[in-house]
Short mmCIF file of C-alpha atoms in Angstrom, two decimals:
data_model
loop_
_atom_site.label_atom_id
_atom_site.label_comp_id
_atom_site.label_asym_id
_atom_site.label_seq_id
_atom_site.Cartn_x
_atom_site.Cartn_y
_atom_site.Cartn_z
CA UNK A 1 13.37 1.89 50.40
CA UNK A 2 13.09 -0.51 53.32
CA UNK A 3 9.75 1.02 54.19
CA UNK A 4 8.09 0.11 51.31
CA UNK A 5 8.91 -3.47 51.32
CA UNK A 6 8.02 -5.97 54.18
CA UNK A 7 8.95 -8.78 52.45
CA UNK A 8 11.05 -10.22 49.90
CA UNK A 9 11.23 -14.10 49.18
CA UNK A 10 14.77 -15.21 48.12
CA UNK A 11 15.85 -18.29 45.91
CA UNK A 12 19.33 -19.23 47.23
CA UNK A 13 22.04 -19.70 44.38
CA UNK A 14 24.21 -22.68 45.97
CA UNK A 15 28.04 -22.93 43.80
CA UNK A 16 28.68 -25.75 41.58
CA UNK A 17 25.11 -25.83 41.43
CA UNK A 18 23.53 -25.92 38.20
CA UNK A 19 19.76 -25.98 37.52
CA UNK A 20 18.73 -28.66 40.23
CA UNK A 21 15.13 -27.80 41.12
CA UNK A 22 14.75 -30.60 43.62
CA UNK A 23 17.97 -29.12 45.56
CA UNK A 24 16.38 -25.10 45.41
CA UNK A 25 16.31 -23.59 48.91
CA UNK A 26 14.02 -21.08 49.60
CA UNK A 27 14.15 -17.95 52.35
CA UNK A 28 12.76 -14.54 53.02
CA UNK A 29 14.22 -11.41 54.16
CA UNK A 30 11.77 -9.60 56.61
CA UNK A 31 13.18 -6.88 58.51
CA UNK A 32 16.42 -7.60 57.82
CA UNK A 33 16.48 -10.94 59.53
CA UNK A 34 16.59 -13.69 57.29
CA UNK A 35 13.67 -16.95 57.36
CA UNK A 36 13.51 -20.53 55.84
CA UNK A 37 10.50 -20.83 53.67
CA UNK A 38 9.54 -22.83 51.36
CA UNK A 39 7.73 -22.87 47.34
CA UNK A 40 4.19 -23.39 48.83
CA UNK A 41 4.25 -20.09 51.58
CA UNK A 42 5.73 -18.19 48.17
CA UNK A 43 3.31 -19.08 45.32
CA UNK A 44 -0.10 -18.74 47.94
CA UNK A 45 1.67 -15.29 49.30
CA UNK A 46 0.17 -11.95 47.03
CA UNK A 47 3.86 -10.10 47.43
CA UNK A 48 5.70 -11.33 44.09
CA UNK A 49 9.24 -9.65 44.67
CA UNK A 50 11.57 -12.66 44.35
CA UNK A 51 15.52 -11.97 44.36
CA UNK A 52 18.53 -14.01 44.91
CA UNK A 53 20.33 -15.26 48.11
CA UNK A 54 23.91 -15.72 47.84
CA UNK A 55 25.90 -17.34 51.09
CA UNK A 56 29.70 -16.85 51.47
CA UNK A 57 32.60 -16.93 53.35
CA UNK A 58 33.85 -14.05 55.07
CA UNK A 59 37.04 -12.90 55.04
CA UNK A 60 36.79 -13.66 59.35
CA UNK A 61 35.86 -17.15 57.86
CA UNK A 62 32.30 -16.73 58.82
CA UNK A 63 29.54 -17.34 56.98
CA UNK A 64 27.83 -14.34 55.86
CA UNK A 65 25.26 -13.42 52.95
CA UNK A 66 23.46 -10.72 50.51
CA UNK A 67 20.60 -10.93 48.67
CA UNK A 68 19.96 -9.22 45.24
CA UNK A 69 16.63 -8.85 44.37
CA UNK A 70 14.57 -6.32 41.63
CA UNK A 71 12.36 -3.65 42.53
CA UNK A 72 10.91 -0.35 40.65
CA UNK A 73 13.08 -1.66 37.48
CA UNK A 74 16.16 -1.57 39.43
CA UNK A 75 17.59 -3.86 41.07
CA UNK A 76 19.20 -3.70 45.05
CA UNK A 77 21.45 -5.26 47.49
CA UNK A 78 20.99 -6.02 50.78
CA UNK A 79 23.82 -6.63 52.91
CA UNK A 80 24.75 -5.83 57.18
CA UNK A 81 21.09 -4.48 57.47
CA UNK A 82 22.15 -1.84 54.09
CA UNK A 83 20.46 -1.38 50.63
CA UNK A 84 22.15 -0.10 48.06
CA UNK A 85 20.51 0.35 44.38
CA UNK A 86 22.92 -1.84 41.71
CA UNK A 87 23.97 0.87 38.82
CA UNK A 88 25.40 -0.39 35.29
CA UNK A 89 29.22 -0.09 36.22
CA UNK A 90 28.96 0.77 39.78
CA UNK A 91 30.30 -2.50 41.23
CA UNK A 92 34.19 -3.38 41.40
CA UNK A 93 35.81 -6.55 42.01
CA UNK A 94 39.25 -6.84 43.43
CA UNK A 95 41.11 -9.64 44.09
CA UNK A 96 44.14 -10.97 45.51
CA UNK A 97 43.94 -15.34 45.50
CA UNK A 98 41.03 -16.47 47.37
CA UNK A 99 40.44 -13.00 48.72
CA UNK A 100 37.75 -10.81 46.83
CA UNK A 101 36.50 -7.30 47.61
CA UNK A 102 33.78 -6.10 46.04
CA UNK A 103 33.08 -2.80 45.88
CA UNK A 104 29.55 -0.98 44.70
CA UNK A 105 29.01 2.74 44.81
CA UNK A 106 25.67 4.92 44.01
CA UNK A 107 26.70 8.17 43.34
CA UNK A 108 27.49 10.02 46.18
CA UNK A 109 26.60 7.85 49.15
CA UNK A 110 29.03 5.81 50.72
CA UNK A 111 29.89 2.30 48.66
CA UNK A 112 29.28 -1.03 50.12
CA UNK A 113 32.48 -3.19 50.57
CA UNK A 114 31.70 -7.19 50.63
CA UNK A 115 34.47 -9.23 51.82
CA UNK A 116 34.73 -12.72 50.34
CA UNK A 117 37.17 -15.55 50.80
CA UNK A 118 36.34 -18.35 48.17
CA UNK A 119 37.90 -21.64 49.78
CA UNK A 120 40.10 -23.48 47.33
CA UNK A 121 38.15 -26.80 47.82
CA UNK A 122 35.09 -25.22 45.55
CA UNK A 123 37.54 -24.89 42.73
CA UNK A 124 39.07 -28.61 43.13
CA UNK A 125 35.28 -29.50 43.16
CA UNK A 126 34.31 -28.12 39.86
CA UNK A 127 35.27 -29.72 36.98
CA UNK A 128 36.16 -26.74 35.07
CA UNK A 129 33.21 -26.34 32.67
CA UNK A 130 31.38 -23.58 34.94
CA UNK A 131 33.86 -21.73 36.58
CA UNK A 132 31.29 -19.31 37.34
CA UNK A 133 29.84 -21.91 39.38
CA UNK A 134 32.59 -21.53 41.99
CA UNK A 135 31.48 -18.19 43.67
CA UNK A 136 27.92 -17.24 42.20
CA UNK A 137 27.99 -13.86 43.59
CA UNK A 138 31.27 -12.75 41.96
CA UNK A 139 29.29 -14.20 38.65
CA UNK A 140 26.17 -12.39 39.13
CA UNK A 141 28.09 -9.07 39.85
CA UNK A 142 30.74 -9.22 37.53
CA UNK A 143 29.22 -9.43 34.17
CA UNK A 144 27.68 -6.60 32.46
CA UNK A 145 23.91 -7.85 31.27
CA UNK A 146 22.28 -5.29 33.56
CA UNK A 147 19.22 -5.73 31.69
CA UNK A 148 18.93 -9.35 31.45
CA UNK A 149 19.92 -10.03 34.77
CA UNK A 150 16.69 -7.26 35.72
CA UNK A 151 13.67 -9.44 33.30
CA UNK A 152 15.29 -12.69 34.71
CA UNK A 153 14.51 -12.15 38.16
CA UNK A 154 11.59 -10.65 37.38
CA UNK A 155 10.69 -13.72 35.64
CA UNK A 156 11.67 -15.82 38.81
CA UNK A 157 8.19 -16.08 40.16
CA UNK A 158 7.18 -18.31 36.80
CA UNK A 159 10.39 -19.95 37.26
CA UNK A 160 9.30 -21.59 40.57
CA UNK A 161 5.35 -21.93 40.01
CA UNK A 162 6.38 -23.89 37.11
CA UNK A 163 9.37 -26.14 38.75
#
């Protein structure tokens, strides 16, 4: 899987962030280490695989991150230099407060675990009418639109040539 793809240019998916094109960051994963980049370096570059960027808090407190992104009508997570294909109903969410562990298996390799500590000041920030918004990952993972989640990062490319 890693072989085959060099590159993969990331849109990063801020919380309580909703639809602000002038605030989009942009990055790109190349072997496994993570760049800045920005819209120009991604519409002028042939490779179209776009995915998402989520950052987080650790449960250490640290700032860590994964990126989502579609490929061969699947779509994959990277995360601690692993990829792991995302199955309908292989990802579980537990969680205990501000403490989240998310769980995905594919079948039977060993499942990823993602540690995530949402601090409470993102939920005094929101006003209540996304509460998605709070911690984008747990959105993105949590709800079961497998195939709409697929043809809307696929359609990410247009998103940005047209933004």
């Amino acid at each position: 899987m890693k072989n085959k793809l060099k590159k993969i240019y990331l849109v990063k998916v801020s919380p309580n962030l909703h639809a602000a094109p002038a605030n989009t960051r942009y990055f790109m994963l190349e072997e496994n280490q993570i760049y800045t980049t920005n819209k120009e370096e991604i519409l002028s570059s042939p490779q179209s695989i776009i995915g998402y960027i989520f950052f987080f808090f650790s449960w250490e407190f640290k700032t860590d991150f994964c990126v989502i992104f579609p490929h061969n009508e699947s779509l994959f997570l990277f995360h601690n230099n692993t990829y792991i294909e995302i199955e309908r109903n292989s990802v579980q969410i537990k969680k205990i407060l501000f403490w989240r562990i998310i769980t995905i298996k594919k079948g039977n390799e060993l499942p990823i675990f993602i540690k995530l500590f949402t601090p409470p000041y993102r939920w005094l920030f929101n006003d209540g009418m996304f509460p998605e918004a709070v911690e984008p990952l747990i959105d993105f993972l949590i709800n079961d639109n497998y195939d709409s989640k697929l043809s809307n990062m696929k359609k990410l490319y247009q998103y940005i040539s047209t933004s």
